[in-house]
Short mmCIF file of C-alpha atoms in Angstrom, two decimals:
data_model
loop_
_atom_site.label_atom_id
_atom_site.label_comp_id
_atom_site.label_asym_id
_atom_site.label_seq_id
_atom_site.Cartn_x
_atom_site.Cartn_y
_atom_site.Cartn_z
CA MET A 246 0.14 -0.30 0.24
CA THR A 247 1.02 3.54 -0.81
CA SER A 248 0.18 6.44 1.86
CA VAL A 249 -1.25 9.48 0.81
CA GLN A 250 1.36 11.94 2.42
CA VAL A 251 -0.03 14.52 4.73
CA ASP A 252 0.58 16.86 7.07
CA LYS A 253 -1.02 17.89 10.40
CA ASP A 254 -3.27 20.39 8.83
CA SER A 255 -4.82 17.91 6.39
CA THR A 256 -7.30 14.65 6.93
CA PRO A 257 -5.97 11.74 9.57
CA GLU A 258 -5.74 9.15 6.99
CA GLU A 259 -2.11 7.95 7.05
CA GLY A 260 -1.82 4.89 9.13
CA TYR A 261 -5.01 2.85 8.13
CA GLU A 262 -5.12 -0.77 6.36
CA ARG A 263 -6.89 -0.33 3.09
CA GLY A 264 -7.96 -4.15 4.03
CA LEU A 265 -11.70 -4.15 3.12
CA GLY A 266 -11.76 -5.57 -0.69
CA SER A 267 -15.40 -5.13 -3.30
CA ARG A 268 -16.51 -8.08 -1.78
CA GLN A 269 -16.32 -7.07 1.98
CA VAL A 270 -17.65 -2.93 1.21
CA GLN A 271 -20.53 -4.73 -1.15
CA MET A 272 -21.88 -6.77 1.94
CA ILE A 273 -21.31 -4.19 4.58
CA ALA A 274 -23.22 -2.24 2.18
CA ILE A 275 -25.97 -4.60 1.79
CA GLY A 276 -26.02 -5.53 5.52
CA GLY A 277 -26.25 -1.34 6.17
CA ALA A 278 -29.35 -1.77 4.74
CA VAL A 279 -30.98 -4.94 6.64
CA GLY A 280 -31.09 -4.36 9.97
CA VAL A 281 -33.06 -5.01 13.24
CA GLY A 282 -35.19 -1.90 12.02
CA LEU A 283 -36.85 -4.13 9.58
CA PHE A 284 -36.99 -7.79 11.23
CA LEU A 285 -38.72 -6.14 14.56
CA GLY A 286 -39.60 -2.42 14.46
CA ALA A 287 -41.66 -3.04 11.41
CA GLY A 288 -44.68 -5.52 13.65
CA ALA A 289 -45.28 -2.19 15.56
CA ASN A 290 -45.28 0.34 12.47
CA ILE A 291 -48.03 -1.92 10.40
CA ALA A 292 -49.96 -1.97 13.44
CA LYS A 293 -49.85 1.90 13.11
CA ALA A 294 -50.33 2.02 9.07
CA GLY A 295 -51.20 -0.65 7.73
CA PRO A 296 -50.17 -1.61 4.16
CA SER A 297 -49.33 1.90 3.48
CA LEU A 298 -45.97 0.97 5.30
CA ILE A 299 -44.68 -0.25 2.07
CA PHE A 300 -45.21 3.42 0.47
CA MET A 301 -43.37 4.74 3.54
CA TYR A 302 -40.39 2.66 3.03
CA ALA A 303 -40.13 3.32 -0.81
CA LEU A 304 -40.50 7.15 0.11
CA ALA A 305 -37.68 7.17 2.56
CA GLY A 306 -35.88 4.83 0.58
CA VAL A 307 -35.85 7.40 -2.11
CA ILE A 308 -34.50 9.69 0.16
CA ILE A 309 -32.04 7.70 1.17
CA PHE A 310 -30.47 6.92 -1.90
CA PHE A 311 -30.41 11.20 -2.41
CA ILE A 312 -28.59 11.45 0.63
CA MET A 313 -26.08 8.25 -0.51
CA ARG A 314 -25.33 10.10 -3.61
CA ALA A 315 -24.51 13.09 -2.54
CA LEU A 316 -21.97 11.20 0.36
CA GLY A 317 -21.10 9.48 -2.53
CA GLU A 318 -19.55 12.74 -4.71
CA LEU A 319 -18.28 14.03 -1.55
CA LEU A 320 -16.10 10.66 -0.88
CA LEU A 321 -14.86 10.40 -4.54
CA TYR A 322 -13.81 14.05 -4.16
CA ARG A 323 -11.58 13.06 -1.45
CA PRO A 324 -11.91 9.75 0.52
CA VAL A 325 -11.67 9.55 4.23
CA SER A 326 -12.25 7.58 7.27
CA GLY A 327 -14.58 9.61 9.19
CA SER A 328 -15.81 11.10 6.62
CA PHE A 329 -19.47 13.01 7.18
CA ALA A 330 -16.96 14.63 10.25
CA GLU A 331 -14.54 15.64 7.90
CA TYR A 332 -17.10 17.08 4.89
CA SER A 333 -18.74 19.23 7.76
CA ARG A 334 -15.30 20.22 9.00
CA GLU A 335 -14.12 21.52 5.75
CA PHE A 336 -17.45 22.95 4.49
CA LEU A 337 -19.50 24.51 7.39
CA GLY A 338 -16.51 25.00 9.68
CA PRO A 339 -14.42 23.02 12.61
CA PHE A 340 -17.02 23.47 15.45
CA PHE A 341 -19.45 21.12 12.96
CA GLY A 342 -17.47 18.98 12.36
CA TYR A 343 -16.64 18.72 16.12
CA PHE A 344 -20.21 18.44 16.23
CA THR A 345 -20.85 15.70 13.76
CA GLY A 346 -18.21 13.27 14.78
CA TRP A 347 -19.21 13.36 18.29
CA THR A 348 -22.97 13.13 17.33
CA TYR A 349 -22.50 10.23 15.10
CA TRP A 350 -20.26 8.08 17.91
CA LEU A 351 -23.02 8.52 20.11
CA MET A 352 -25.52 7.37 17.53
CA TRP A 353 -23.52 4.00 17.12
CA VAL A 354 -22.82 3.85 21.15
CA VAL A 355 -26.90 4.05 22.16
CA THR A 356 -27.46 1.73 19.03
CA GLY A 357 -24.82 -0.39 20.59
CA MET A 358 -26.44 -0.63 23.94
CA ALA A 359 -29.88 -1.53 22.46
CA GLU A 360 -28.91 -4.32 19.90
CA LEU A 361 -26.86 -5.97 23.01
CA THR A 362 -30.03 -6.40 24.93
CA ALA A 363 -31.90 -7.08 21.43
CA ALA A 364 -29.23 -9.83 21.02
CA ALA A 365 -29.35 -11.27 24.31
CA ILE A 366 -33.23 -11.54 24.32
CA TYR A 367 -33.24 -13.48 20.94
CA VAL A 368 -30.27 -15.66 22.77
CA ASN A 369 -32.98 -15.92 25.53
CA TYR A 370 -35.49 -17.80 23.28
CA TRP A 371 -33.99 -20.94 23.01
CA PHE A 372 -31.73 -20.78 26.28
CA PRO A 373 -34.08 -19.02 29.09
CA SER A 374 -31.73 -20.18 31.78
CA ILE A 375 -29.27 -17.84 30.94
CA HIS A 376 -29.14 -14.31 32.05
CA GLN A 377 -29.44 -11.48 29.36
CA TRP A 378 -26.38 -10.02 31.02
CA VAL A 379 -24.42 -12.46 30.57
CA THR A 380 -25.25 -12.97 26.87
CA ALA A 381 -24.91 -9.31 26.29
CA LEU A 382 -21.31 -9.21 27.85
CA VAL A 383 -20.08 -12.19 25.65
CA PHE A 384 -21.11 -10.78 22.71
CA LEU A 385 -19.85 -7.59 23.81
CA VAL A 386 -16.20 -9.25 24.25
CA VAL A 387 -16.11 -11.27 21.42
CA LEU A 388 -17.09 -8.63 18.74
CA PHE A 389 -14.60 -6.35 20.43
CA VAL A 390 -11.91 -8.93 20.23
CA ALA A 391 -12.60 -9.29 16.76
CA ASN A 392 -12.74 -5.35 15.93
CA LEU A 393 -8.99 -4.91 17.93
CA ILE A 394 -7.74 -7.88 15.31
CA SER A 395 -7.68 -5.92 12.18
CA VAL A 396 -9.74 -4.54 9.91
CA LYS A 397 -9.72 -7.62 7.18
CA LEU A 398 -11.63 -9.51 10.31
CA PHE A 399 -13.98 -6.83 10.94
CA GLY A 400 -14.82 -7.07 6.93
CA GLU A 401 -15.20 -10.95 7.04
CA ILE A 402 -17.72 -10.89 9.96
CA GLU A 403 -19.44 -8.31 8.57
CA PHE A 404 -19.67 -10.07 5.41
CA TRP A 405 -20.92 -13.39 7.03
CA PHE A 406 -23.61 -11.59 8.77
CA SER A 407 -24.85 -9.98 6.05
CA MET A 408 -24.89 -12.98 4.17
CA VAL A 409 -26.85 -15.08 6.77
CA LYS A 410 -29.19 -11.94 5.94
CA VAL A 411 -29.83 -11.14 2.62
CA THR A 412 -29.71 -14.78 2.29
CA ALA A 413 -32.72 -15.64 4.91
CA LEU A 414 -34.65 -12.42 3.59
CA ILE A 415 -34.61 -14.12 -0.11
CA GLY A 416 -35.39 -17.13 1.09
CA MET A 417 -38.48 -15.64 3.29
CA ILE A 418 -39.30 -13.80 -0.06
CA VAL A 419 -39.41 -16.82 -2.39
CA ILE A 420 -41.28 -19.04 -0.17
CA GLY A 421 -44.10 -16.19 0.62
CA LEU A 422 -44.18 -15.83 -3.13
CA GLY A 423 -44.87 -19.53 -3.16
CA VAL A 424 -47.35 -19.16 -1.06
CA LEU A 425 -49.31 -16.29 -2.99
CA THR A 426 -48.18 -18.31 -6.56
CA PHE A 427 -49.08 -22.43 -5.71
CA GLY A 428 -51.46 -21.75 -2.78
CA PHE A 429 -49.54 -24.39 -0.31
CA SER A 430 -49.10 -24.05 3.47
CA SER A 431 -51.70 -23.24 6.14
CA ALA A 432 -51.57 -19.73 4.68
CA GLY A 433 -52.68 -20.81 1.27
CA ASP A 434 -56.53 -20.33 1.32
CA THR A 435 -56.33 -16.35 2.88
CA ALA A 436 -53.21 -15.15 0.84
CA SER A 437 -53.80 -12.88 -1.76
CA VAL A 438 -52.47 -9.74 -3.35
CA ALA A 439 -56.53 -7.97 -2.19
CA ASN A 440 -54.90 -8.38 1.74
CA LEU A 441 -52.87 -4.77 0.76
CA TRP A 442 -56.50 -3.02 0.26
CA GLN A 443 -59.36 -5.34 1.47
CA PHE A 444 -58.73 -4.34 5.15
CA ASP A 445 -60.12 -0.61 5.33
CA GLY A 446 -57.76 -0.02 2.27
CA PHE A 447 -54.57 0.94 1.80
CA PHE A 448 -54.28 3.79 4.27
CA PRO A 449 -56.48 2.16 7.34
CA LYS A 450 -55.75 4.58 9.86
CA GLY A 451 -55.59 7.54 7.34
CA ILE A 452 -52.43 9.44 5.91
CA GLY A 453 -51.94 10.99 9.08
CA SER A 454 -51.10 7.93 11.08
CA SER A 455 -48.63 6.50 8.18
CA LEU A 456 -46.74 9.73 8.08
CA MET A 457 -46.02 8.85 11.98
CA THR A 458 -44.22 5.97 10.74
CA LEU A 459 -41.53 7.42 9.13
CA GLN A 460 -39.85 8.15 12.20
CA GLY A 461 -39.46 4.19 12.83
CA VAL A 462 -38.73 3.69 9.33
CA MET A 463 -35.84 5.97 9.12
CA PHE A 464 -34.13 4.17 12.23
CA ALA A 465 -34.56 1.14 9.75
CA TYR A 466 -32.19 2.73 7.62
CA LEU A 467 -29.32 3.63 9.90
CA ALA A 468 -25.84 2.57 8.75
CA VAL A 469 -26.61 2.98 5.30
CA GLU A 470 -23.93 5.72 5.58
CA LEU A 471 -21.30 3.46 7.10
CA VAL A 472 -19.82 2.68 3.64
CA GLY A 473 -18.88 6.23 4.11
CA VAL A 474 -17.08 5.57 7.14
CA THR A 475 -14.99 2.52 5.40
CA ALA A 476 -13.68 4.62 2.55
CA GLY A 477 -10.50 4.84 4.03
CA GLU A 478 -9.64 1.61 4.58
CA SER A 479 -10.95 0.43 0.94
CA GLU A 480 -8.23 -0.84 -1.25
CA ASN A 481 -10.15 0.39 -4.56
CA PRO A 482 -12.69 3.50 -3.35
CA GLU A 483 -12.92 4.94 -6.81
CA LYS A 484 -14.81 1.15 -8.03
CA THR A 485 -15.68 -0.14 -4.72
CA LEU A 486 -17.97 2.86 -3.30
CA PRO A 487 -20.03 3.88 -6.57
CA LYS A 488 -21.10 0.50 -7.40
CA ALA A 489 -21.84 0.13 -3.35
CA ILE A 490 -23.93 3.24 -3.31
CA ASN A 491 -25.48 2.60 -7.29
CA THR A 492 -26.98 -0.83 -5.85
CA LEU A 493 -29.20 0.74 -2.96
CA PRO A 494 -32.17 0.84 -4.96
CA TRP A 495 -32.48 -2.77 -5.72
CA ARG A 496 -31.06 -3.87 -2.11
CA ILE A 497 -33.98 -1.30 -0.75
CA ALA A 498 -36.64 -2.37 -3.47
CA LEU A 499 -35.77 -5.90 -2.61
CA PHE A 500 -35.37 -6.36 1.19
CA TYR A 501 -37.93 -3.53 2.44
CA VAL A 502 -40.58 -2.87 -0.65
CA GLY A 503 -40.36 -6.64 -1.77
CA ALA A 504 -40.48 -8.10 1.66
CA LEU A 505 -42.69 -6.28 3.43
CA THR A 506 -45.35 -6.64 -0.07
CA VAL A 507 -45.02 -10.18 0.28
CA ILE A 508 -45.68 -10.64 3.74
CA LEU A 509 -48.49 -8.40 3.86
CA CYS A 510 -50.26 -10.60 0.65
CA VAL A 511 -49.72 -13.94 2.60
CA VAL A 512 -50.97 -12.23 5.90
CA LYS A 513 -53.26 -9.72 6.62
CA TRP A 514 -52.12 -6.44 8.43
CA THR A 515 -54.91 -6.67 11.33
CA GLU A 516 -52.70 -9.68 12.07
CA PHE A 517 -49.58 -8.19 13.10
CA ALA A 518 -48.93 -6.37 16.11
CA PRO A 519 -46.15 -4.60 18.18
CA GLY A 520 -43.08 -6.18 19.52
CA VAL A 521 -43.67 -9.39 16.96
CA SER A 522 -41.40 -9.56 14.07
CA PRO A 523 -43.98 -9.59 11.19
CA PHE A 524 -41.12 -12.09 9.67
CA VAL A 525 -41.69 -14.57 12.70
CA GLU A 526 -46.04 -14.03 12.46
CA ALA A 527 -46.04 -14.41 8.65
CA PHE A 528 -43.86 -17.99 9.05
CA ALA A 529 -46.13 -18.84 12.14
CA LYS A 530 -49.32 -18.63 9.69
CA ILE A 531 -47.09 -20.32 7.05
CA GLY A 532 -46.40 -23.20 8.94
CA ILE A 533 -42.74 -23.68 8.96
CA PRO A 534 -42.15 -25.75 11.82
CA ALA A 535 -38.38 -24.40 12.42
CA GLY A 536 -39.72 -21.13 10.64
CA ALA A 537 -39.64 -19.03 14.07
CA GLY A 538 -36.05 -20.58 15.14
CA ILE A 539 -34.84 -19.83 12.14
CA VAL A 540 -36.17 -16.13 11.67
CA ASN A 541 -34.58 -15.51 15.31
CA PHE A 542 -31.29 -16.34 14.60
CA VAL A 543 -31.66 -13.94 11.45
CA VAL A 544 -32.83 -11.17 13.86
CA LEU A 545 -29.85 -12.54 16.16
CA THR A 546 -27.49 -12.13 13.45
CA ALA A 547 -28.89 -8.44 12.50
CA ALA A 548 -27.96 -7.13 16.13
CA LEU A 549 -25.21 -8.80 16.34
CA SER A 550 -23.73 -7.11 12.63
CA SER A 551 -24.94 -3.64 13.83
CA CYS A 552 -23.17 -3.84 17.27
CA ASN A 553 -20.05 -4.94 15.02
CA SER A 554 -20.35 -2.17 12.66
CA GLY A 555 -20.47 0.44 15.95
CA MET A 556 -17.53 -0.78 17.15
CA TYR A 557 -15.91 -0.12 13.81
CA SER A 558 -17.35 3.32 13.18
CA THR A 559 -16.99 4.90 16.58
CA GLY A 560 -13.57 3.90 17.18
CA ARG A 561 -12.73 5.45 14.02
CA MET A 562 -14.72 8.31 14.45
CA LEU A 563 -13.07 8.85 17.98
CA ARG A 564 -9.64 8.97 15.93
CA THR A 565 -10.52 11.45 13.57
CA LEU A 566 -11.96 13.96 16.18
CA ALA A 567 -8.40 13.17 18.48
CA ASP A 568 -6.61 14.14 15.46
CA ASN A 569 -8.30 17.17 14.78
CA GLY A 570 -7.82 18.06 18.51
CA GLU A 571 -11.33 17.50 19.40
CA ALA A 572 -10.60 14.64 21.51
CA PRO A 573 -8.19 13.25 23.88
CA LYS A 574 -4.76 12.92 21.19
CA VAL A 575 -4.61 9.38 22.54
CA PHE A 576 -7.83 8.36 20.66
CA SER A 577 -5.33 8.72 17.91
CA ARG A 578 -2.96 5.91 18.38
CA LEU A 579 -3.54 3.15 16.17
CA SER A 580 -2.22 -0.72 17.63
CA ALA A 581 0.02 -2.89 15.70
CA THR A 582 -2.54 -3.96 13.52
CA LYS A 583 -3.44 -0.34 12.41
CA THR A 584 -6.55 -0.23 14.15
CA PRO A 585 -7.68 2.53 16.62
CA ALA A 586 -7.62 0.11 19.71
CA ILE A 587 -8.16 2.85 22.49
CA GLY A 588 -11.17 4.19 20.79
CA ILE A 589 -12.70 1.27 20.28
CA THR A 590 -12.28 0.06 23.75
CA VAL A 591 -13.37 3.34 25.47
CA SER A 592 -16.59 2.90 22.59
CA MET A 593 -16.79 -0.69 23.82
CA LEU A 594 -16.48 0.56 27.78
CA PHE A 595 -20.14 2.82 26.87
CA MET A 596 -21.76 0.32 25.10
CA GLY A 597 -21.17 -1.81 28.26
CA ILE A 598 -23.67 0.72 30.02
CA GLY A 599 -26.03 -1.31 28.49
CA VAL A 600 -25.20 -4.54 29.59
CA VAL A 601 -25.29 -2.69 33.58
CA LEU A 602 -28.86 -1.22 32.38
CA ASN A 603 -30.13 -4.94 31.50
CA TYR A 604 -31.20 -5.23 35.28
CA VAL A 605 -33.36 -2.14 35.50
CA VAL A 606 -34.27 -0.30 32.23
CA PRO A 607 -37.76 -1.52 31.13
CA GLU A 608 -38.77 -2.30 27.29
CA LYS A 609 -39.81 1.19 26.55
CA ALA A 610 -36.40 2.90 27.55
CA PHE A 611 -35.02 1.01 24.40
CA ALA A 612 -37.91 2.61 22.24
CA TYR A 613 -36.35 6.00 23.53
CA VAL A 614 -32.88 4.85 23.09
CA THR A 615 -33.56 4.24 19.00
CA SER A 616 -35.43 7.03 18.59
CA VAL A 617 -32.04 9.53 20.50
CA ALA A 618 -30.03 7.38 17.69
CA THR A 619 -32.42 8.33 14.70
CA ALA A 620 -31.93 12.10 16.16
CA ALA A 621 -28.48 11.88 15.69
CA GLY A 622 -28.41 10.03 12.24
CA ILE A 623 -30.78 12.64 10.80
CA TRP A 624 -28.33 14.98 11.99
CA THR A 625 -25.65 13.15 10.16
CA TRP A 626 -27.79 13.21 7.05
CA LEU A 627 -28.35 16.54 7.01
CA MET A 628 -24.88 17.63 7.63
CA ILE A 629 -23.89 15.09 4.29
CA LEU A 630 -26.54 16.79 2.68
CA VAL A 631 -25.76 20.21 3.53
CA SER A 632 -21.44 19.82 2.81
CA HIS A 633 -22.64 18.24 -0.66
CA VAL A 634 -24.74 21.69 -1.20
CA LEU A 635 -21.88 23.75 -0.02
CA TYR A 636 -19.49 21.76 -2.41
CA ARG A 637 -21.41 22.20 -5.53
CA ARG A 638 -21.41 25.73 -5.25
CA ALA A 639 -17.60 25.50 -4.96
CA VAL A 640 -17.11 22.98 -7.98
CA ASP A 641 -19.56 25.47 -10.02
CA ALA A 642 -17.14 28.58 -9.00
CA GLY A 643 -14.02 26.56 -9.82
CA ARG A 644 -12.49 26.75 -6.45
CA LEU A 645 -12.46 23.01 -6.19
CA PRO A 646 -12.20 20.17 -8.50
CA ALA A 647 -14.96 18.19 -9.89
CA SER A 648 -15.45 14.46 -8.28
CA SER A 649 -15.60 10.92 -10.23
CA PHE A 650 -19.00 10.18 -9.49
CA PRO A 651 -21.49 13.12 -9.09
CA ALA A 652 -24.86 13.34 -7.96
CA PRO A 653 -27.60 13.14 -10.32
CA GLY A 654 -29.42 16.86 -10.69
CA GLY A 655 -26.19 18.34 -9.04
CA ALA A 656 -27.32 19.70 -5.82
CA LYS A 657 -30.97 19.43 -6.70
CA PHE A 658 -32.31 16.51 -5.08
CA SER A 659 -30.26 16.92 -1.50
CA TYR A 660 -32.50 20.14 -0.77
CA VAL A 661 -35.26 17.76 -1.38
CA ALA A 662 -34.03 15.55 0.76
CA ILE A 663 -32.96 18.39 3.49
CA ALA A 664 -36.74 19.40 3.35
CA PHE A 665 -37.62 15.86 4.02
CA LEU A 666 -35.63 15.11 6.78
CA LEU A 667 -36.72 18.42 8.42
CA PHE A 668 -40.42 17.22 7.96
CA VAL A 669 -39.61 13.79 9.57
CA THR A 670 -38.08 16.20 12.48
CA GLY A 671 -41.08 17.92 12.71
CA LEU A 672 -43.16 14.45 13.27
CA ILE A 673 -40.78 13.64 16.01
CA ALA A 674 -41.57 16.29 17.75
CA PHE A 675 -45.16 16.33 16.99
CA ASP A 676 -45.32 12.70 18.39
CA ALA A 677 -44.95 13.04 22.46
CA GLU A 678 -43.60 9.37 23.15
CA SER A 679 -40.47 10.27 20.29
CA ARG A 680 -40.14 13.91 21.09
CA VAL A 681 -38.33 12.58 24.43
CA CYS A 682 -35.33 12.49 22.14
CA LEU A 683 -35.10 16.10 21.00
CA TYR A 684 -34.84 16.68 24.84
CA VAL A 685 -31.84 14.67 24.75
CA MET A 686 -30.41 16.03 21.79
CA ALA A 687 -31.21 19.20 23.17
CA GLY A 688 -28.87 18.27 26.03
CA TRP A 689 -26.61 16.61 24.63
CA ALA A 690 -25.32 19.98 21.89
CA ALA A 691 -25.84 21.95 24.97
CA ALA A 692 -22.49 19.41 26.36
CA LEU A 693 -20.50 19.61 23.16
CA ALA A 694 -21.06 23.20 23.10
CA VAL A 695 -19.42 23.87 26.66
CA GLY A 696 -16.77 21.17 25.61
CA TRP A 697 -16.24 23.50 21.96
CA TYR A 698 -15.47 26.37 24.30
CA VAL A 699 -12.68 24.02 26.73
CA VAL A 700 -11.34 22.34 23.64
CA LYS A 701 -10.64 25.84 21.84
CA ALA A 702 -9.14 27.51 25.11
CA ARG A 703 -6.91 25.00 25.54
CA ASN A 704 -6.03 24.70 21.40
CA PRO A 705 -7.29 27.94 19.86
CA GLN A 706 -5.67 26.28 16.78
CA VAL A 707 -8.95 23.69 16.68
CA ALA A 708 -11.38 26.69 15.81
CA GLU A 709 -9.50 27.64 12.52
CA ARG A 710 -10.15 26.55 9.05
CA ARG A 711 -8.27 24.33 7.02
CA THR A 712 -7.53 23.60 3.79
CA PRO A 713 -7.07 20.05 3.51
CA GLU A 714 -4.48 18.28 1.24
CA LEU A 715 -6.53 16.16 -1.69
CA GLU A 716 -5.72 12.28 -2.71
CA ASN A 717 -6.70 11.68 -6.61
CA VAL A 718 -9.26 8.94 -6.90
CA GLY A 719 -11.02 8.32 -9.45
#
């Protein structure tokens, strides 16, 4: 590997191993689009919105594609690990880079807490005598060690986690289509495409109720941007990243829209309930003996995959912050295996709070945790979009070189996506239960503002705008 020579004022790229191959980046991208939000969260949202949830996933999927094309253009302009924080720093200023980096770290830490406990609950399905906190702790330690060993091992674990999820989803779709086409199984007599509108219509509880599911739908899409964090460790970013981003529409169409459409045709929407995976419910109706156990294994894989990704990204983001003087310098060190081991360790310890809270936190608290993760994710996506708009202005003015992977329509679709994300934030504020996350984010913002003044007082250079040294890619 030939390192890009950078100075202290450039991005903290030097030192990482470009150990993620095309196969792994593709599967990380696919895995990021298939998570617990789909496998479990869809149950509660179906109860709220009925078949119209399919349209909500499709609508949100289009917006996610706009976000990812904006990110893709930035990544091929300058591929860096910790990408969104770097672009926020470059185009909006040092404070926004600092705020975005720490907020993305928070998103993955709280997501990791929820996923670890979820994984322990799934294991409880088979081994009810094992305490949940024990299982959560074991998973935490195993994933922690794997992330310390090398980026290649992280990529390999994520590849197989994603393979399990994708294979299972495709299998579910094929079986569902078989039930619809040939009428076999216990659900064969009632399975019909007409189930999408026969029971009080496509919007059975009104458009307003359907729109209120968008918060949960956006949570299901969290982590699609993870492919941006892998940019600094991808072997051929100019080839692997565009391919991973351009295949996003068919992944959303197949895994979200396709899977939900098939399931809601096989089983009428009125039979789904919050807290139960619609996939487990559908397989129970179809009558496959091991169906529930298979789906439980897949959901367990999805939770571990998310936690694995969280450890990976939090360590990289802390290193980006440290190299810019916005976090303790110790986080910038790389281990002998070229992983940000200290950052991963600290993140793991914070995720471990979720293991401790397993004793006392009621189930509703995890809904709060996921809403906090969604709010942090929306901030990250907004920073990507605003950075993209400012980048396009700089390119049009001749101040910056054009990317080899331009977003279609220039910045137009970024404006559309910004408006959509602000609309979803308004919906969150309107809902009394999810509104809690906005209070948490306000407190988080206040804490970061205080931290920023402390950082500036210790090192005034942190607040200076810097011009990055560019790497020729594409």
